[in-house]
Short mmCIF file of C-alpha atoms in Angstrom, two decimals:
data_model
loop_
_atom_site.label_atom_id
_atom_site.label_comp_id
_atom_site.label_asym_id
_atom_site.label_seq_id
_atom_site.Cartn_x
_atom_site.Cartn_y
_atom_site.Cartn_z
CA UNK E 518 84.12 125.66 23.83
CA UNK E 519 82.17 126.01 20.59
CA UNK E 520 79.10 128.20 20.15
CA UNK E 521 77.22 125.16 18.93
CA UNK E 522 77.62 123.60 22.40
CA UNK E 523 75.25 126.05 24.10
CA UNK E 524 72.48 124.46 26.13
CA UNK E 525 68.78 125.12 26.41
CA UNK E 526 69.40 126.31 29.98
CA UNK E 527 72.02 128.81 28.81
CA UNK E 528 69.68 130.10 26.13
CA UNK E 529 66.84 130.52 28.63
CA UNK E 530 69.13 132.40 31.04
CA UNK E 531 70.20 134.71 28.19
CA UNK E 532 66.55 135.30 27.29
CA UNK E 533 65.75 136.08 30.94
CA UNK E 534 68.61 138.59 31.09
CA UNK E 535 67.37 140.14 27.84
CA UNK E 536 63.89 140.50 29.31
CA UNK E 537 65.26 142.10 32.50
CA UNK E 538 67.46 144.60 30.66
CA UNK E 539 65.33 145.25 27.58
CA UNK E 540 66.43 144.74 23.98
CA UNK E 541 68.52 147.88 23.52
CA UNK E 542 70.33 147.66 26.87
CA UNK E 543 71.01 143.94 26.37
CA UNK E 544 72.59 144.52 22.97
CA UNK E 545 74.50 147.55 24.21
CA UNK E 546 75.85 145.63 27.23
CA UNK E 547 77.42 142.99 24.98
CA UNK E 548 78.11 145.07 21.87
CA UNK E 549 75.63 143.40 19.53
CA UNK E 550 73.65 145.10 16.78
CA UNK E 551 70.07 144.34 15.84
CA UNK E 552 69.65 141.16 13.81
CA UNK E 553 69.39 141.94 10.13
CA UNK E 554 67.51 138.82 9.10
CA UNK E 555 66.98 136.18 11.79
CA UNK E 556 65.18 136.48 15.08
CA UNK E 557 64.49 133.88 17.73
CA UNK E 558 60.85 133.67 18.76
CA UNK E 559 60.19 132.45 22.30
CA UNK E 560 56.85 132.67 24.07
CA UNK E 561 55.59 135.22 21.59
CA UNK E 562 58.59 137.56 21.92
CA UNK E 563 61.37 138.17 19.39
CA UNK E 564 65.08 138.13 20.22
CA UNK E 565 68.25 138.86 18.23
CA UNK E 566 69.55 135.37 17.48
CA UNK E 567 73.27 136.11 17.44
CA UNK E 568 73.12 138.09 20.69
CA UNK E 569 71.18 135.37 22.51
CA UNK E 570 73.58 132.66 21.28
CA UNK E 571 76.63 134.72 22.26
CA UNK E 572 75.32 135.55 25.72
CA UNK E 573 74.15 131.96 26.32
CA UNK E 574 77.87 131.13 26.28
CA UNK E 575 78.22 133.18 29.47
CA UNK E 576 75.77 130.95 31.28
CA UNK E 577 77.20 127.71 29.91
CA UNK E 578 80.93 128.50 29.92
CA UNK E 579 81.45 131.65 32.01
CA UNK E 580 82.18 134.17 29.26
CA UNK E 581 79.85 135.77 26.71
CA UNK E 582 81.11 135.77 23.15
CA UNK E 583 81.79 139.11 21.52
CA UNK E 584 79.94 139.83 18.28
CA UNK E 585 83.19 139.44 16.31
CA UNK E 586 84.16 136.11 17.91
CA UNK E 587 85.35 133.50 15.40
CA UNK E 588 82.68 130.92 14.70
CA UNK E 589 79.81 133.15 15.81
CA UNK E 590 77.47 134.27 13.08
CA UNK E 591 73.79 135.10 13.09
CA UNK E 592 73.19 133.03 9.96
CA UNK E 593 71.31 129.81 9.34
CA UNK E 594 74.35 127.57 9.87
CA UNK E 595 75.39 129.20 13.12
CA UNK E 596 73.29 130.98 15.78
CA UNK E 597 70.00 130.19 14.09
CA UNK E 598 70.81 126.48 13.86
CA UNK E 599 72.06 126.35 17.47
CA UNK E 600 68.93 127.97 18.82
#
């Protein structure tokens, strides 16, 4: 399983969970910090790109990625590109 294999459905489920929990609780639940540079915009709302990509893994593959997982970065070539 590679982070770049996340699906649109997984991303939308992660966004829905984020909306249910709220930004702070979502990040706290999975151990993510606020995005320093890149945010995902969806339907007029902003989301931490790395956190959404990591949690989308849970919906696609059964386990959310931890912030320190190899291959997971919030940068342009990783989470931002996947989203």
